[in-house]
Amino acid sequence: MHASITAAYLTRYRSAAADSPVELLPLTGAQRRFLITRRLTPQSRSDVVPLLFAFPRGTLEPDRLARAAATVAARHPALCGGFATVRGTPVLRVGGPSAEAARIAVAPGGTAREALREALLDWPLDGPALRLLVAQDPDGDEELLAVALDHAACDEQSIGVLTAELSEAYRKDETPPSAAGPDPQALADYRQAVELQLAAEDAAGGPAAQAHWGRRLGGLTGAGGGAAASTGMLAERLPAVGSAARNAVFPALLDAVGAAAHRLYRASAFPGPEAGGGALALGYPWGGRPPGAPAALGCFLNTLVHPAVSTTATDLDALADAWWDDLDQAGTPFDEVVRAARTAGAPWTGALDAMLTLEDLHRRPPLVLGGVPGGETHLAGRPLAAPVAVSASHGDDLLVRLAWDSDRFPEADARAAFGDLLAVLRHHLDSGPRPDAHA
């Protein structure tokens, strides 16, 4: 039996940590992928997670924001020190709070959104982990706040913790702790959570998991994946899904995103999976803290892969059954999944053709600063980890956003693909009359 990728990493980590003059913490599989990607492609900024909030003009105080950011960061080892590579091994080097707050100037003739987008594109390669960036249009009555995190330091569960703690820290406005590192108990909890995650990852790459992912992904061609720097965005709000249909939302989205992505690749002049007749590699984040792990802020997700083979609405029950089987193997680290697919004959490098994320907004407390709840909005034009990305947010309604590589796919094709996506989604969820996607 082959040695797991996780076990090989831990051997290198222990050697690097033993010789280090400062404390080094190991990284989860997801954290390692983010760090390795940015080292290989420093120009990519698709591993930054920004939330954008609108507040009435004059609400935000930059100095108070800076104190709140430092206070919150000091509580969490993932937001202290910095991610680094020591002797070729990705680690978290323990240190003080890694956070900043700044007001971003708007260029003459520019907009606050453009200024924030450029600031996020200029994210320093080595941090900080948390940035609060404020900008406002010269004649506007709102100011925009970007709460942005290094993805290696956060996942969906972490974002809810962050909005709650930022609200509280801003309200109290206390002087940040002066300690050079995180609280010892917080450090111990974080280490325990990461070690439990690594143990789970090591255990999840056995023969049964390898066989499952080989069967599921052996037909991937992987001809279309890769990061996107210049992007466009379309959005549509659908009615909220009732409790009876909630379990169908994610399988329906998988099918809908597959239909949209197939439409785009089929219309594209660029080579893609359609050329080889194989399935699209549709990635989606999944997972949480391992059983018994402390609720530490960090990145404990895994990226699962769905082989999208259909260009029209499929049998949702059959798709859901296959998806549930995938979730039985959800702990298999992404690198092991890639290895399983390639062993099964797939000429796939691991680059994703499309991405899907679904967020439950009921699980995230609002961001309240100065007694004012921020109105969440979205920033178009951000880099993507794949040429096609769909984000769905379920709250008072179901907000669906399609982003695409605008250097690769014309806007007209993207609009047609979004029509396909919405048609398939409405077909499965019965949330309204089905439009003519090709109109």
mmCIF file with all atom_site columns, C-alpha atoms in Angstrom, residues 48-219:
data_model
loop_
_atom_site.group_PDB
_atom_site.id
_atom_site.type_symbol
_atom_site.label_atom_id
_atom_site.label_alt_id
_atom_site.label_comp_id
_atom_site.label_asym_id
_atom_site.label_entity_id
_atom_site.label_seq_id
_atom_site.pdbx_PDB_ins_code
_atom_site.Cartn_x
_atom_site.Cartn_y
_atom_site.Cartn_z
_atom_site.occupancy
_atom_site.B_iso_or_equiv
_atom_site.pdbx_formal_charge
_atom_site.auth_seq_id
_atom_site.auth_comp_id
_atom_site.auth_asym_id
_atom_site.auth_atom_id
_atom_site.pdbx_PDB_model_num
ATOM 1   C CA . VAL A 1 48  ? -8.528  35.511 -0.823  1.00 0.00 ? 48  VAL A CA 1
ATOM 2   C CA . VAL A 1 49  ? -12.013 35.442 0.716   1.00 0.00 ? 49  VAL A CA 1
ATOM 3   C CA . PRO A 1 50  ? -13.610 38.923 0.721   1.00 0.00 ? 50  PRO A CA 1
ATOM 4   C CA . LEU A 1 51  ? -16.953 39.913 2.216   1.00 0.00 ? 51  LEU A CA 1
ATOM 5   C CA . LEU A 1 52  ? -18.244 43.319 1.133   1.00 0.00 ? 52  LEU A CA 1
ATOM 6   C CA . PHE A 1 53  ? -20.555 45.434 3.309   1.00 0.00 ? 53  PHE A CA 1
ATOM 7   C CA . ALA A 1 54  ? -22.171 48.819 2.697   1.00 0.00 ? 54  ALA A CA 1
ATOM 8   C CA . PHE A 1 55  ? -22.601 51.268 5.610   1.00 0.00 ? 55  PHE A CA 1
ATOM 9   C CA . PRO A 1 56  ? -24.030 54.794 5.690   1.00 0.00 ? 56  PRO A CA 1
ATOM 10  C CA . ARG A 1 57  ? -21.333 57.389 5.063   1.00 0.00 ? 57  ARG A CA 1
ATOM 11  C CA . GLY A 1 58  ? -19.536 58.366 8.280   1.00 0.00 ? 58  GLY A CA 1
ATOM 12  C CA . THR A 1 59  ? -20.324 55.143 10.154  1.00 0.00 ? 59  THR A CA 1
ATOM 13  C CA . LEU A 1 60  ? -16.845 53.610 10.162  1.00 0.00 ? 60  LEU A CA 1
ATOM 14  C CA . GLU A 1 61  ? -13.864 54.813 12.182  1.00 0.00 ? 61  GLU A CA 1
ATOM 15  C CA . PRO A 1 62  ? -10.594 53.448 10.731  1.00 0.00 ? 62  PRO A CA 1
ATOM 16  C CA . ASP A 1 63  ? -8.645  53.550 14.014  1.00 0.00 ? 63  ASP A CA 1
ATOM 17  C CA . ARG A 1 64  ? -11.439 51.748 15.799  1.00 0.00 ? 64  ARG A CA 1
ATOM 18  C CA . LEU A 1 65  ? -11.563 49.179 12.990  1.00 0.00 ? 65  LEU A CA 1
ATOM 19  C CA . ALA A 1 66  ? -7.822  48.617 13.359  1.00 0.00 ? 66  ALA A CA 1
ATOM 20  C CA . ARG A 1 67  ? -8.175  47.984 17.085  1.00 0.00 ? 67  ARG A CA 1
ATOM 21  C CA . ALA A 1 68  ? -11.059 45.584 16.487  1.00 0.00 ? 68  ALA A CA 1
ATOM 22  C CA . ALA A 1 69  ? -9.119  43.691 13.823  1.00 0.00 ? 69  ALA A CA 1
ATOM 23  C CA . ALA A 1 70  ? -6.058  43.319 16.071  1.00 0.00 ? 70  ALA A CA 1
ATOM 24  C CA . THR A 1 71  ? -8.200  42.251 19.029  1.00 0.00 ? 71  THR A CA 1
ATOM 25  C CA . VAL A 1 72  ? -9.948  39.537 17.037  1.00 0.00 ? 72  VAL A CA 1
ATOM 26  C CA . ALA A 1 73  ? -6.777  38.311 15.323  1.00 0.00 ? 73  ALA A CA 1
ATOM 27  C CA . ALA A 1 74  ? -4.994  37.960 18.678  1.00 0.00 ? 74  ALA A CA 1
ATOM 28  C CA . ARG A 1 75  ? -7.554  35.331 19.741  1.00 0.00 ? 75  ARG A CA 1
ATOM 29  C CA . HIS A 1 76  ? -6.892  32.986 16.832  1.00 0.00 ? 76  HIS A CA 1
ATOM 30  C CA . PRO A 1 77  ? -3.581  31.333 15.925  1.00 0.00 ? 77  PRO A CA 1
ATOM 31  C CA . ALA A 1 78  ? -4.667  31.147 12.256  1.00 0.00 ? 78  ALA A CA 1
ATOM 32  C CA . LEU A 1 79  ? -4.735  34.976 12.259  1.00 0.00 ? 79  LEU A CA 1
ATOM 33  C CA . CYS A 1 80  ? -1.397  35.315 14.060  1.00 0.00 ? 80  CYS A CA 1
ATOM 34  C CA . GLY A 1 81  ? 2.137   34.920 12.752  1.00 0.00 ? 81  GLY A CA 1
ATOM 35  C CA . GLY A 1 82  ? 2.208   33.937 9.110   1.00 0.00 ? 82  GLY A CA 1
ATOM 36  C CA . PHE A 1 83  ? 2.049   31.082 6.647   1.00 0.00 ? 83  PHE A CA 1
ATOM 37  C CA . ALA A 1 84  ? 5.499   30.182 5.415   1.00 0.00 ? 84  ALA A CA 1
ATOM 38  C CA . THR A 1 85  ? 7.564   27.503 3.719   1.00 0.00 ? 85  THR A CA 1
ATOM 39  C CA . VAL A 1 86  ? 10.418  26.147 5.840   1.00 0.00 ? 86  VAL A CA 1
ATOM 40  C CA . ARG A 1 87  ? 12.860  23.797 4.092   1.00 0.00 ? 87  ARG A CA 1
ATOM 41  C CA . GLY A 1 88  ? 10.217  23.238 1.416   1.00 0.00 ? 88  GLY A CA 1
ATOM 42  C CA . THR A 1 89  ? 7.536   22.420 3.987   1.00 0.00 ? 89  THR A CA 1
ATOM 43  C CA . PRO A 1 90  ? 4.368   24.584 4.349   1.00 0.00 ? 90  PRO A CA 1
ATOM 44  C CA . VAL A 1 91  ? 3.789   25.633 7.978   1.00 0.00 ? 91  VAL A CA 1
ATOM 45  C CA . LEU A 1 92  ? 2.200   28.300 10.153  1.00 0.00 ? 92  LEU A CA 1
ATOM 46  C CA . ARG A 1 93  ? 4.916   30.273 11.932  1.00 0.00 ? 93  ARG A CA 1
ATOM 47  C CA . VAL A 1 94  ? 3.500   31.387 15.312  1.00 0.00 ? 94  VAL A CA 1
ATOM 48  C CA . GLY A 1 95  ? 3.648   35.116 16.025  1.00 0.00 ? 95  GLY A CA 1
ATOM 49  C CA . GLY A 1 96  ? 1.628   38.217 16.805  1.00 0.00 ? 96  GLY A CA 1
ATOM 50  C CA . PRO A 1 97  ? -1.684  39.346 15.260  1.00 0.00 ? 97  PRO A CA 1
ATOM 51  C CA . SER A 1 98  ? -1.602  39.418 11.452  1.00 0.00 ? 98  SER A CA 1
ATOM 52  C CA . ALA A 1 99  ? -4.233  42.072 10.696  1.00 0.00 ? 99  ALA A CA 1
ATOM 53  C CA . GLU A 1 100 ? -4.605  45.561 9.314   1.00 0.00 ? 100 GLU A CA 1
ATOM 54  C CA . ALA A 1 101 ? -7.290  48.161 8.652   1.00 0.00 ? 101 ALA A CA 1
ATOM 55  C CA . ALA A 1 102 ? -6.872  50.867 6.038   1.00 0.00 ? 102 ALA A CA 1
ATOM 56  C CA . ARG A 1 103 ? -8.821  53.462 4.105   1.00 0.00 ? 103 ARG A CA 1
ATOM 57  C CA . ILE A 1 104 ? -8.295  53.023 0.362   1.00 0.00 ? 104 ILE A CA 1
ATOM 58  C CA . ALA A 1 105 ? -8.160  56.128 -1.829  1.00 0.00 ? 105 ALA A CA 1
ATOM 59  C CA . VAL A 1 106 ? -10.407 56.262 -4.875  1.00 0.00 ? 106 VAL A CA 1
ATOM 60  C CA . ALA A 1 107 ? -8.643  57.393 -8.044  1.00 0.00 ? 107 ALA A CA 1
ATOM 61  C CA . PRO A 1 108 ? -10.092 60.384 -9.930  1.00 0.00 ? 108 PRO A CA 1
ATOM 62  C CA . GLY A 1 109 ? -12.923 59.126 -12.087 1.00 0.00 ? 109 GLY A CA 1
ATOM 63  C CA . GLY A 1 110 ? -12.856 55.755 -10.332 1.00 0.00 ? 110 GLY A CA 1
ATOM 64  C CA . THR A 1 111 ? -15.255 54.067 -7.923  1.00 0.00 ? 111 THR A CA 1
ATOM 65  C CA . ALA A 1 112 ? -14.986 52.617 -4.435  1.00 0.00 ? 112 ALA A CA 1
ATOM 66  C CA . ARG A 1 113 ? -15.576 49.134 -5.822  1.00 0.00 ? 113 ARG A CA 1
ATOM 67  C CA . GLU A 1 114 ? -12.741 49.508 -8.319  1.00 0.00 ? 114 GLU A CA 1
ATOM 68  C CA . ALA A 1 115 ? -10.416 50.773 -5.585  1.00 0.00 ? 115 ALA A CA 1
ATOM 69  C CA . LEU A 1 116 ? -11.222 47.837 -3.303  1.00 0.00 ? 116 LEU A CA 1
ATOM 70  C CA . ARG A 1 117 ? -10.835 45.348 -6.145  1.00 0.00 ? 117 ARG A CA 1
ATOM 71  C CA . GLU A 1 118 ? -7.372  46.720 -6.962  1.00 0.00 ? 118 GLU A CA 1
ATOM 72  C CA . ALA A 1 119 ? -6.378  46.643 -3.285  1.00 0.00 ? 119 ALA A CA 1
ATOM 73  C CA . LEU A 1 120 ? -7.394  42.991 -3.041  1.00 0.00 ? 120 LEU A CA 1
ATOM 74  C CA . LEU A 1 121 ? -5.470  42.175 -6.212  1.00 0.00 ? 121 LEU A CA 1
ATOM 75  C CA . ASP A 1 122 ? -2.408  43.726 -4.570  1.00 0.00 ? 122 ASP A CA 1
ATOM 76  C CA . TRP A 1 123 ? -2.716  41.494 -1.490  1.00 0.00 ? 123 TRP A CA 1
ATOM 77  C CA . PRO A 1 124 ? 0.815   40.936 -0.145  1.00 0.00 ? 124 PRO A CA 1
ATOM 78  C CA . LEU A 1 125 ? 2.118   37.438 -0.806  1.00 0.00 ? 125 LEU A CA 1
ATOM 79  C CA . ASP A 1 126 ? 3.034   36.938 2.867   1.00 0.00 ? 126 ASP A CA 1
ATOM 80  C CA . GLY A 1 127 ? 0.000   38.460 4.590   1.00 0.00 ? 127 GLY A CA 1
ATOM 81  C CA . PRO A 1 128 ? -1.559  39.862 6.633   1.00 0.00 ? 128 PRO A CA 1
ATOM 82  C CA . ALA A 1 129 ? -4.191  37.176 7.200   1.00 0.00 ? 129 ALA A CA 1
ATOM 83  C CA . LEU A 1 130 ? -7.023  39.645 7.927   1.00 0.00 ? 130 LEU A CA 1
ATOM 84  C CA . ARG A 1 131 ? -7.574  42.993 6.222   1.00 0.00 ? 131 ARG A CA 1
ATOM 85  C CA . LEU A 1 132 ? -10.385 45.511 6.736   1.00 0.00 ? 132 LEU A CA 1
ATOM 86  C CA . LEU A 1 133 ? -10.403 47.914 3.785   1.00 0.00 ? 133 LEU A CA 1
ATOM 87  C CA . VAL A 1 134 ? -12.696 50.967 3.549   1.00 0.00 ? 134 VAL A CA 1
ATOM 88  C CA . ALA A 1 135 ? -13.455 53.040 0.447   1.00 0.00 ? 135 ALA A CA 1
ATOM 89  C CA . GLN A 1 136 ? -16.202 55.424 -0.590  1.00 0.00 ? 136 GLN A CA 1
ATOM 90  C CA . ASP A 1 137 ? -17.260 57.175 -3.760  1.00 0.00 ? 137 ASP A CA 1
ATOM 91  C CA . PRO A 1 138 ? -16.545 60.927 -3.502  1.00 0.00 ? 138 PRO A CA 1
ATOM 92  C CA . ASP A 1 139 ? -20.215 61.873 -3.958  1.00 0.00 ? 139 ASP A CA 1
ATOM 93  C CA . GLY A 1 140 ? -21.794 58.712 -2.557  1.00 0.00 ? 140 GLY A CA 1
ATOM 94  C CA . ASP A 1 141 ? -23.839 58.343 0.600   1.00 0.00 ? 141 ASP A CA 1
ATOM 95  C CA . GLU A 1 142 ? -22.314 54.941 1.461   1.00 0.00 ? 142 GLU A CA 1
ATOM 96  C CA . GLU A 1 143 ? -18.908 53.628 2.403   1.00 0.00 ? 143 GLU A CA 1
ATOM 97  C CA . LEU A 1 144 ? -17.866 50.107 1.534   1.00 0.00 ? 144 LEU A CA 1
ATOM 98  C CA . LEU A 1 145 ? -15.997 47.794 3.878   1.00 0.00 ? 145 LEU A CA 1
ATOM 99  C CA . ALA A 1 146 ? -14.163 44.756 2.551   1.00 0.00 ? 146 ALA A CA 1
ATOM 100 C CA . VAL A 1 147 ? -13.546 42.166 5.264   1.00 0.00 ? 147 VAL A CA 1
ATOM 101 C CA . ALA A 1 148 ? -10.948 40.022 3.545   1.00 0.00 ? 148 ALA A CA 1
ATOM 102 C CA . LEU A 1 149 ? -9.149  36.919 4.741   1.00 0.00 ? 149 LEU A CA 1
ATOM 103 C CA . ASP A 1 150 ? -6.421  34.662 3.524   1.00 0.00 ? 150 ASP A CA 1
ATOM 104 C CA . HIS A 1 151 ? -8.376  31.506 2.612   1.00 0.00 ? 151 HIS A CA 1
ATOM 105 C CA . ALA A 1 152 ? -5.730  29.431 4.393   1.00 0.00 ? 152 ALA A CA 1
ATOM 106 C CA . ALA A 1 153 ? -6.967  31.033 7.634   1.00 0.00 ? 153 ALA A CA 1
ATOM 107 C CA . CYS A 1 154 ? -10.720 30.605 7.166   1.00 0.00 ? 154 CYS A CA 1
ATOM 108 C CA . ASP A 1 155 ? -13.630 28.525 5.955   1.00 0.00 ? 155 ASP A CA 1
ATOM 109 C CA . GLU A 1 156 ? -17.400 29.100 6.059   1.00 0.00 ? 156 GLU A CA 1
ATOM 110 C CA . GLN A 1 157 ? -17.641 28.274 9.769   1.00 0.00 ? 157 GLN A CA 1
ATOM 111 C CA . SER A 1 158 ? -14.809 30.702 10.473  1.00 0.00 ? 158 SER A CA 1
ATOM 112 C CA . ILE A 1 159 ? -16.577 33.560 8.670   1.00 0.00 ? 159 ILE A CA 1
ATOM 113 C CA . GLY A 1 160 ? -19.518 33.373 11.074  1.00 0.00 ? 160 GLY A CA 1
ATOM 114 C CA . VAL A 1 161 ? -17.145 33.485 14.050  1.00 0.00 ? 161 VAL A CA 1
ATOM 115 C CA . LEU A 1 162 ? -15.341 36.452 12.542  1.00 0.00 ? 162 LEU A CA 1
ATOM 116 C CA . THR A 1 163 ? -18.419 38.625 11.875  1.00 0.00 ? 163 THR A CA 1
ATOM 117 C CA . ALA A 1 164 ? -19.677 38.022 15.427  1.00 0.00 ? 164 ALA A CA 1
ATOM 118 C CA . GLU A 1 165 ? -16.325 38.802 17.052  1.00 0.00 ? 165 GLU A CA 1
ATOM 119 C CA . LEU A 1 166 ? -15.626 41.852 14.899  1.00 0.00 ? 166 LEU A CA 1
ATOM 120 C CA . SER A 1 167 ? -19.024 43.290 15.863  1.00 0.00 ? 167 SER A CA 1
ATOM 121 C CA . GLU A 1 168 ? -18.323 42.740 19.551  1.00 0.00 ? 168 GLU A CA 1
ATOM 122 C CA . ALA A 1 169 ? -14.742 44.038 19.425  1.00 0.00 ? 169 ALA A CA 1
ATOM 123 C CA . TYR A 1 170 ? -15.806 47.181 17.561  1.00 0.00 ? 170 TYR A CA 1
ATOM 124 C CA . ARG A 1 171 ? -18.581 47.783 20.105  1.00 0.00 ? 171 ARG A CA 1
ATOM 125 C CA . LYS A 1 172 ? -16.258 47.417 23.105  1.00 0.00 ? 172 LYS A CA 1
ATOM 126 C CA . ASP A 1 173 ? -13.335 49.254 21.439  1.00 0.00 ? 173 ASP A CA 1
ATOM 127 C CA . GLU A 1 174 ? -10.707 47.950 23.827  1.00 0.00 ? 174 GLU A CA 1
ATOM 128 C CA . THR A 1 175 ? -6.938  48.209 23.464  1.00 0.00 ? 175 THR A CA 1
ATOM 129 C CA . PRO A 1 176 ? -5.680  45.075 21.684  1.00 0.00 ? 176 PRO A CA 1
ATOM 130 C CA . PRO A 1 177 ? -3.591  42.608 23.746  1.00 0.00 ? 177 PRO A CA 1
ATOM 131 C CA . SER A 1 178 ? 0.113   43.395 23.812  1.00 0.00 ? 178 SER A CA 1
ATOM 132 C CA . ALA A 1 179 ? 1.271   39.753 23.833  1.00 0.00 ? 179 ALA A CA 1
ATOM 133 C CA . ALA A 1 180 ? 3.591   38.719 20.999  1.00 0.00 ? 180 ALA A CA 1
ATOM 134 C CA . GLY A 1 181 ? 1.534   35.609 20.241  1.00 0.00 ? 181 GLY A CA 1
ATOM 135 C CA . PRO A 1 182 ? -1.878  34.032 20.731  1.00 0.00 ? 182 PRO A CA 1
ATOM 136 C CA . ASP A 1 183 ? -3.203  32.885 24.090  1.00 0.00 ? 183 ASP A CA 1
ATOM 137 C CA . PRO A 1 184 ? -1.554  29.553 25.099  1.00 0.00 ? 184 PRO A CA 1
ATOM 138 C CA . GLN A 1 185 ? -4.913  27.792 25.441  1.00 0.00 ? 185 GLN A CA 1
ATOM 139 C CA . ALA A 1 186 ? -6.038  29.049 22.026  1.00 0.00 ? 186 ALA A CA 1
ATOM 140 C CA . LEU A 1 187 ? -2.742  27.830 20.586  1.00 0.00 ? 187 LEU A CA 1
ATOM 141 C CA . ALA A 1 188 ? -3.213  24.395 22.156  1.00 0.00 ? 188 ALA A CA 1
ATOM 142 C CA . ASP A 1 189 ? -6.802  24.177 20.880  1.00 0.00 ? 189 ASP A CA 1
ATOM 143 C CA . TYR A 1 190 ? -5.769  25.135 17.369  1.00 0.00 ? 190 TYR A CA 1
ATOM 144 C CA . ARG A 1 191 ? -2.933  22.614 17.327  1.00 0.00 ? 191 ARG A CA 1
ATOM 145 C CA . GLN A 1 192 ? -5.300  19.890 18.531  1.00 0.00 ? 192 GLN A CA 1
ATOM 146 C CA . ALA A 1 193 ? -7.875  20.747 15.855  1.00 0.00 ? 193 ALA A CA 1
ATOM 147 C CA . VAL A 1 194 ? -5.275  20.661 13.064  1.00 0.00 ? 194 VAL A CA 1
ATOM 148 C CA . GLU A 1 195 ? -3.715  17.424 14.324  1.00 0.00 ? 195 GLU A CA 1
ATOM 149 C CA . LEU A 1 196 ? -7.137  15.759 14.463  1.00 0.00 ? 196 LEU A CA 1
ATOM 150 C CA . GLN A 1 197 ? -7.844  16.991 10.948  1.00 0.00 ? 197 GLN A CA 1
ATOM 151 C CA . LEU A 1 198 ? -4.550  15.587 9.684   1.00 0.00 ? 198 LEU A CA 1
ATOM 152 C CA . ALA A 1 199 ? -5.237  12.258 11.373  1.00 0.00 ? 199 ALA A CA 1
ATOM 153 C CA . ALA A 1 200 ? -8.642  12.142 9.679   1.00 0.00 ? 200 ALA A CA 1
ATOM 154 C CA . GLU A 1 201 ? -7.079  13.002 6.309   1.00 0.00 ? 201 GLU A CA 1
ATOM 155 C CA . ASP A 1 202 ? -4.454  10.298 6.747   1.00 0.00 ? 202 ASP A CA 1
ATOM 156 C CA . ALA A 1 203 ? -7.122  7.717  7.550   1.00 0.00 ? 203 ALA A CA 1
ATOM 157 C CA . ALA A 1 204 ? -9.389  8.728  4.659   1.00 0.00 ? 204 ALA A CA 1
ATOM 158 C CA . GLY A 1 205 ? -7.108  7.805  1.781   1.00 0.00 ? 205 GLY A CA 1
ATOM 159 C CA . GLY A 1 206 ? -7.293  4.014  2.033   1.00 0.00 ? 206 GLY A CA 1
ATOM 160 C CA . PRO A 1 207 ? -8.029  1.434  -0.696  1.00 0.00 ? 207 PRO A CA 1
ATOM 161 C CA . ALA A 1 208 ? -11.833 1.799  -0.522  1.00 0.00 ? 208 ALA A CA 1
ATOM 162 C CA . ALA A 1 209 ? -11.604 5.570  -1.028  1.00 0.00 ? 209 ALA A CA 1
ATOM 163 C CA . GLN A 1 210 ? -9.063  5.183  -3.826  1.00 0.00 ? 210 GLN A CA 1
ATOM 164 C CA . ALA A 1 211 ? -11.313 2.683  -5.585  1.00 0.00 ? 211 ALA A CA 1
ATOM 165 C CA . HIS A 1 212 ? -14.386 4.903  -5.206  1.00 0.00 ? 212 HIS A CA 1
ATOM 166 C CA . TRP A 1 213 ? -12.746 8.017  -6.619  1.00 0.00 ? 213 TRP A CA 1
ATOM 167 C CA . GLY A 1 214 ? -11.079 6.028  -9.381  1.00 0.00 ? 214 GLY A CA 1
ATOM 168 C CA . ARG A 1 215 ? -14.497 4.777  -10.504 1.00 0.00 ? 215 ARG A CA 1
ATOM 169 C CA . ARG A 1 216 ? -16.106 8.202  -10.219 1.00 0.00 ? 216 ARG A CA 1
ATOM 170 C CA . LEU A 1 217 ? -13.390 10.311 -11.834 1.00 0.00 ? 217 LEU A CA 1
ATOM 171 C CA . GLY A 1 218 ? -11.615 7.982  -14.227 1.00 0.00 ? 218 GLY A CA 1
ATOM 172 C CA . GLY A 1 219 ? -13.370 9.704  -17.157 1.00 0.00 ? 219 GLY A CA 1
#
